[in-house]
């Protein structure tokens, strides 16, 4: 008895049997009903295993079908039977992956395209993996593809349409095949199991559909392999053992341990994984997808339309998402994706995995920019929540600084307090400097080089060293601010002015020399303020 693989045995033979591509089947059926809409070239593109070649064969059969049916192909007329068995002389299937040369294009297409069909109405060229053709082959095919004889139709199939020349794309009607949904694949697998006489649990079929990533052919290959692996009912345990993929329970365990920062338990679980011979690359891939689902559950109130999983798993994702912040989830996914890239060329899987999992569980050990930003944000949030430190004396009647600064005349400040409680200048000045530093550190930097002297009970003169012009300018521009703080500690209204130690600015006898000295003073002042050093 001839042995035929499951995906070939159950290859779709009619438009109704195509799974998950209704937008294409409906369009092609309308073309068959109205032949005026028929094009000379079609491009079928999309992921592997989604029905591109099957659709091309069905369309070719329908074009040459001689049966009396409203929806061809009938699959019973001589033309349909020959095409199904691959015996038709009018249907040419070419694998471009193994026929890339110009000579192939000339031999199979250009030299024979003008010959009329031998049996049917159309001669159909199906070129699979057409992106594999060389540029010279495309150029040789271009004229024929643009203006073929009326009895010739080209159907190009590819998984990489972006690699085709724009001149080829512009001459074809393009159809994009979608990844088949998990529900559609599960339903199709369930039907095949029933017809083949095998038993599989719903969770096992869901798992097969999930790991096939929307490719029905891949799902059928896995199902056939599981038939051989299992002696009875096919369960999720059979699938995980067969493919080496991670069980969902293991992924949920890791995500719980990472959320709780249980590094010790994480390392013990990794040790168990290695002892059991788990595929580490596949585990990291599964963990990345697992955290993607948690992230989607975090952002979306209802993620069932995006995450293809059971209701139980969707609920578990939602619960786990509450244990993480959005930033944490994105950081973990970034670590996992970086690990996937590193594992491709590494022979040190275990230490790389352990380090990555520790980084996931502990932000303090992750030195990436994302983790550093998170730590800074957390620190800022913590500082904002701390009580405000008041650098001024308690139990003093003082007007808010903002109100005083809004008054243009410092003499308008009304602070009436018993002068007997006022502090002396030596006692008061360190506290004034501390308060100034807390508000304007640049002014504090120039005040520390001044000497405060009381002229009378209502006025202080800040003596600036001769030549420190920058210091004096800064003080003069902020006299109102300084006077307000001094008034608070003196418990009365105080005026402030500045003066050089000698009583006036030095006489500028030599302009050039003075300019040089001022420049040096300015550089020195800037270095004092910002803590710089000469280079």
PDB file of N, CA and C in Angstrom, residues 399-453:
ATOM      1  N   UNK A 399       6.407  85.262  56.560  1.00  0.00           N
ATOM      2  CA  UNK A 399       5.561  85.306  55.386  1.00  0.00           C
ATOM      3  C   UNK A 399       6.155  84.370  54.335  1.00  0.00           C
ATOM      4  N   UNK A 400       5.349  83.675  53.550  1.00  0.00           N
ATOM      5  CA  UNK A 400       5.893  82.792  52.517  1.00  0.00           C
ATOM      6  C   UNK A 400       6.857  83.524  51.605  1.00  0.00           C
ATOM      7  N   UNK A 401       7.935  82.822  51.228  1.00  0.00           N
ATOM      8  CA  UNK A 401       8.983  83.430  50.410  1.00  0.00           C
ATOM      9  C   UNK A 401       8.427  83.936  49.087  1.00  0.00           C
ATOM     10  N   UNK A 402       7.459  83.195  48.521  1.00  0.00           N
ATOM     11  CA  UNK A 402       6.899  83.601  47.246  1.00  0.00           C
ATOM     12  C   UNK A 402       6.241  84.974  47.334  1.00  0.00           C
ATOM     13  N   UNK A 403       5.528  85.197  48.448  1.00  0.00           N
ATOM     14  CA  UNK A 403       4.854  86.486  48.619  1.00  0.00           C
ATOM     15  C   UNK A 403       5.859  87.633  48.705  1.00  0.00           C
ATOM     16  N   UNK A 404       6.968  87.375  49.401  1.00  0.00           N
ATOM     17  CA  UNK A 404       7.988  88.420  49.566  1.00  0.00           C
ATOM     18  C   UNK A 404       8.670  88.708  48.236  1.00  0.00           C
ATOM     19  N   UNK A 405       8.946  87.642  47.439  1.00  0.00           N
ATOM     20  CA  UNK A 405       9.639  87.851  46.179  1.00  0.00           C
ATOM     21  C   UNK A 405       8.785  88.601  45.187  1.00  0.00           C
ATOM     22  N   UNK A 406       7.467  88.476  45.341  1.00  0.00           N
ATOM     23  CA  UNK A 406       6.582  89.178  44.430  1.00  0.00           C
ATOM     24  C   UNK A 406       6.580  90.682  44.680  1.00  0.00           C
ATOM     25  N   UNK A 407       7.029  91.123  45.883  1.00  0.00           N
ATOM     26  CA  UNK A 407       7.067  92.553  46.211  1.00  0.00           C
ATOM     27  C   UNK A 407       8.370  93.147  45.689  1.00  0.00           C
ATOM     28  N   UNK A 408       8.253  94.189  44.891  1.00  0.00           N
ATOM     29  CA  UNK A 408       9.426  94.746  44.241  1.00  0.00           C
ATOM     30  C   UNK A 408      10.301  95.545  45.189  1.00  0.00           C
ATOM     31  N   UNK A 409       9.729  96.052  46.253  1.00  0.00           N
ATOM     32  CA  UNK A 409      10.498  96.876  47.197  1.00  0.00           C
ATOM     33  C   UNK A 409      10.723  96.088  48.462  1.00  0.00           C
ATOM     34  N   UNK A 410      11.982  95.780  48.788  1.00  0.00           N
ATOM     35  CA  UNK A 410      12.254  94.997  49.992  1.00  0.00           C
ATOM     36  C   UNK A 410      11.810  95.719  51.236  1.00  0.00           C
ATOM     37  N   UNK A 411      11.755  97.044  51.178  1.00  0.00           N
ATOM     38  CA  UNK A 411      11.322  97.796  52.350  1.00  0.00           C
ATOM     39  C   UNK A 411       9.860  97.577  52.662  1.00  0.00           C
ATOM     40  N   UNK A 412       9.073  96.993  51.704  1.00  0.00           N
ATOM     41  CA  UNK A 412       7.651  96.781  51.936  1.00  0.00           C
ATOM     42  C   UNK A 412       7.379  95.558  52.788  1.00  0.00           C
ATOM     43  N   UNK A 413       8.420  94.742  53.078  1.00  0.00           N
ATOM     44  CA  UNK A 413       8.215  93.542  53.881  1.00  0.00           C
ATOM     45  C   UNK A 413       7.899  93.936  55.322  1.00  0.00           C
ATOM     46  N   UNK A 414       6.800  93.413  55.832  1.00  0.00           N
ATOM     47  CA  UNK A 414       6.394  93.777  57.193  1.00  0.00           C
ATOM     48  C   UNK A 414       6.612  92.595  58.120  1.00  0.00           C
ATOM     49  N   UNK A 415       7.690  92.638  58.862  1.00  0.00           N
ATOM     50  CA  UNK A 415       7.975  91.595  59.856  1.00  0.00           C
ATOM     51  C   UNK A 415       8.176  92.289  61.190  1.00  0.00           C
ATOM     52  N   UNK A 416       7.175  92.229  62.012  1.00  0.00           N
ATOM     53  CA  UNK A 416       7.222  92.900  63.308  1.00  0.00           C
ATOM     54  C   UNK A 416       7.438  91.877  64.402  1.00  0.00           C
ATOM     55  N   UNK A 417       8.641  91.858  64.921  1.00  0.00           N
ATOM     56  CA  UNK A 417       8.976  90.908  65.985  1.00  0.00           C
ATOM     57  C   UNK A 417       9.863  91.616  66.988  1.00  0.00           C
ATOM     58  N   UNK A 418       9.834  91.144  68.189  1.00  0.00           N
ATOM     59  CA  UNK A 418      10.671  91.720  69.251  1.00  0.00           C
ATOM     60  C   UNK A 418      12.129  91.542  68.870  1.00  0.00           C
ATOM     61  N   UNK A 419      12.862  92.646  68.744  1.00  0.00           N
ATOM     62  CA  UNK A 419      14.261  92.564  68.309  1.00  0.00           C
ATOM     63  C   UNK A 419      15.152  91.883  69.316  1.00  0.00           C
ATOM     64  N   UNK A 420      14.684  91.742  70.531  1.00  0.00           N
ATOM     65  CA  UNK A 420      15.516  91.076  71.547  1.00  0.00           C
ATOM     66  C   UNK A 420      15.706  89.604  71.252  1.00  0.00           C
ATOM     67  N   UNK A 421      14.782  89.048  70.426  1.00  0.00           N
ATOM     68  CA  UNK A 421      14.906  87.621  70.092  1.00  0.00           C
ATOM     69  C   UNK A 421      15.734  87.388  68.843  1.00  0.00           C
ATOM     70  N   UNK A 422      16.234  88.469  68.225  1.00  0.00           N
ATOM     71  CA  UNK A 422      16.984  88.330  66.975  1.00  0.00           C
ATOM     72  C   UNK A 422      18.331  87.669  67.218  1.00  0.00           C
ATOM     73  N   UNK A 423      18.816  86.981  66.177  1.00  0.00           N
ATOM     74  CA  UNK A 423      20.120  86.327  66.254  1.00  0.00           C
ATOM     75  C   UNK A 423      21.205  87.308  65.873  1.00  0.00           C
ATOM     76  N   UNK A 424      22.401  87.113  66.407  1.00  0.00           N
ATOM     77  CA  UNK A 424      23.547  87.918  65.996  1.00  0.00           C
ATOM     78  C   UNK A 424      24.022  87.448  64.632  1.00  0.00           C
ATOM     79  N   UNK A 425      24.843  88.306  63.965  1.00  0.00           N
ATOM     80  CA  UNK A 425      25.309  87.954  62.633  1.00  0.00           C
ATOM     81  C   UNK A 425      26.094  86.640  62.621  1.00  0.00           C
ATOM     82  N   UNK A 426      27.054  86.416  63.521  1.00  0.00           N
ATOM     83  CA  UNK A 426      27.789  85.140  63.492  1.00  0.00           C
ATOM     84  C   UNK A 426      26.876  83.928  63.677  1.00  0.00           C
ATOM     85  N   UNK A 427      25.836  84.066  64.525  1.00  0.00           N
ATOM     86  CA  UNK A 427      24.911  82.959  64.741  1.00  0.00           C
ATOM     87  C   UNK A 427      23.990  82.756  63.537  1.00  0.00           C
ATOM     88  N   UNK A 428      23.605  83.832  62.936  1.00  0.00           N
ATOM     89  CA  UNK A 428      22.606  83.787  61.882  1.00  0.00           C
ATOM     90  C   UNK A 428      23.179  83.382  60.527  1.00  0.00           C
ATOM     91  N   UNK A 429      24.371  83.851  60.186  1.00  0.00           N
ATOM     92  CA  UNK A 429      24.872  83.703  58.822  1.00  0.00           C
ATOM     93  C   UNK A 429      24.996  82.253  58.335  1.00  0.00           C
ATOM     94  N   UNK A 430      25.500  81.279  59.128  1.00  0.00           N
ATOM     95  CA  UNK A 430      25.531  79.884  58.634  1.00  0.00           C
ATOM     96  C   UNK A 430      24.151  79.366  58.267  1.00  0.00           C
ATOM     97  N   UNK A 431      23.130  79.766  59.064  1.00  0.00           N
ATOM     98  CA  UNK A 431      21.777  79.312  58.762  1.00  0.00           C
ATOM     99  C   UNK A 431      21.250  79.963  57.485  1.00  0.00           C
ATOM    100  N   UNK A 432      21.616  81.248  57.282  1.00  0.00           N
ATOM    101  CA  UNK A 432      21.229  81.928  56.045  1.00  0.00           C
ATOM    102  C   UNK A 432      21.835  81.210  54.839  1.00  0.00           C
ATOM    103  N   UNK A 433      23.119  80.880  54.924  1.00  0.00           N
ATOM    104  CA  UNK A 433      23.785  80.183  53.822  1.00  0.00           C
ATOM    105  C   UNK A 433      23.123  78.844  53.526  1.00  0.00           C
ATOM    106  N   UNK A 434      22.746  78.124  54.585  1.00  0.00           N
ATOM    107  CA  UNK A 434      22.111  76.819  54.405  1.00  0.00           C
ATOM    108  C   UNK A 434      20.761  76.971  53.690  1.00  0.00           C
ATOM    109  N   UNK A 435      19.987  77.997  54.086  1.00  0.00           N
ATOM    110  CA  UNK A 435      18.690  78.219  53.451  1.00  0.00           C
ATOM    111  C   UNK A 435      18.858  78.649  51.994  1.00  0.00           C
ATOM    112  N   UNK A 436      19.859  79.498  51.705  1.00  0.00           N
ATOM    113  CA  UNK A 436      20.123  79.917  50.332  1.00  0.00           C
ATOM    114  C   UNK A 436      20.536  78.728  49.476  1.00  0.00           C
ATOM    115  N   UNK A 437      21.374  77.871  50.035  1.00  0.00           N
ATOM    116  CA  UNK A 437      21.834  76.688  49.294  1.00  0.00           C
ATOM    117  C   UNK A 437      20.675  75.781  48.908  1.00  0.00           C
ATOM    118  N   UNK A 438      19.684  75.661  49.791  1.00  0.00           N
ATOM    119  CA  UNK A 438      18.536  74.803  49.520  1.00  0.00           C
ATOM    120  C   UNK A 438      17.674  75.354  48.392  1.00  0.00           C
ATOM    121  N   UNK A 439      17.707  76.678  48.177  1.00  0.00           N
ATOM    122  CA  UNK A 439      16.860  77.298  47.167  1.00  0.00           C
ATOM    123  C   UNK A 439      17.616  77.619  45.877  1.00  0.00           C
ATOM    124  N   UNK A 440      18.806  78.269  46.024  1.00  0.00           N
ATOM    125  CA  UNK A 440      19.576  78.665  44.841  1.00  0.00           C
ATOM    126  C   UNK A 440      21.053  78.400  45.119  1.00  0.00           C
ATOM    127  N   UNK A 441      21.497  77.255  44.675  1.00  0.00           N
ATOM    128  CA  UNK A 441      22.865  76.835  45.002  1.00  0.00           C
ATOM    129  C   UNK A 441      23.893  77.736  44.319  1.00  0.00           C
ATOM    130  N   UNK A 442      23.539  78.334  43.169  1.00  0.00           N
ATOM    131  CA  UNK A 442      24.496  79.214  42.493  1.00  0.00           C
ATOM    132  C   UNK A 442      24.757  80.478  43.313  1.00  0.00           C
ATOM    133  N   UNK A 443      23.740  81.005  44.010  1.00  0.00           N
ATOM    134  CA  UNK A 443      23.928  82.184  44.860  1.00  0.00           C
ATOM    135  C   UNK A 443      24.721  81.809  46.109  1.00  0.00           C
ATOM    136  N   UNK A 444      24.485  80.616  46.624  1.00  0.00           N
ATOM    137  CA  UNK A 444      25.251  80.143  47.786  1.00  0.00           C
ATOM    138  C   UNK A 444      26.737  80.123  47.459  1.00  0.00           C
ATOM    139  N   UNK A 445      27.068  79.718  46.191  1.00  0.00           N
ATOM    140  CA  UNK A 445      28.472  79.600  45.789  1.00  0.00           C
ATOM    141  C   UNK A 445      29.195  80.943  45.831  1.00  0.00           C
ATOM    142  N   UNK A 446      28.484  82.046  45.583  1.00  0.00           N
ATOM    143  CA  UNK A 446      29.156  83.351  45.631  1.00  0.00           C
ATOM    144  C   UNK A 446      29.101  83.972  47.028  1.00  0.00           C
ATOM    145  N   UNK A 447      28.080  83.597  47.813  1.00  0.00           N
ATOM    146  CA  UNK A 447      27.965  84.168  49.163  1.00  0.00           C
ATOM    147  C   UNK A 447      29.028  83.660  50.129  1.00  0.00           C
ATOM    148  N   UNK A 448      29.506  82.431  49.889  1.00  0.00           N
ATOM    149  CA  UNK A 448      30.475  81.863  50.835  1.00  0.00           C
ATOM    150  C   UNK A 448      31.804  82.622  50.806  1.00  0.00           C
ATOM    151  N   UNK A 449      32.026  83.415  49.754  1.00  0.00           N
ATOM    152  CA  UNK A 449      33.252  84.209  49.668  1.00  0.00           C
ATOM    153  C   UNK A 449      33.041  85.647  50.135  1.00  0.00           C
ATOM    154  N   UNK A 450      31.899  85.940  50.722  1.00  0.00           N
ATOM    155  CA  UNK A 450      31.624  87.301  51.200  1.00  0.00           C
ATOM    156  C   UNK A 450      31.680  87.355  52.721  1.00  0.00           C
ATOM    157  N   UNK A 451      31.770  88.591  53.233  1.00  0.00           N
ATOM    158  CA  UNK A 451      31.784  88.798  54.690  1.00  0.00           C
ATOM    159  C   UNK A 451      30.627  89.732  55.056  1.00  0.00           C
ATOM    160  N   UNK A 452      29.626  89.199  55.819  1.00  0.00           N
ATOM    161  CA  UNK A 452      28.478  90.022  56.182  1.00  0.00           C
ATOM    162  C   UNK A 452      28.806  90.929  57.385  1.00  0.00           C
ATOM    163  N   UNK A 453      28.430  92.196  57.275  1.00  0.00           N
ATOM    164  CA  UNK A 453      28.677  93.150  58.370  1.00  0.00           C
ATOM    165  C   UNK A 453      27.411  93.989  58.563  1.00  0.00           C
TER     166      UNK A 453
END
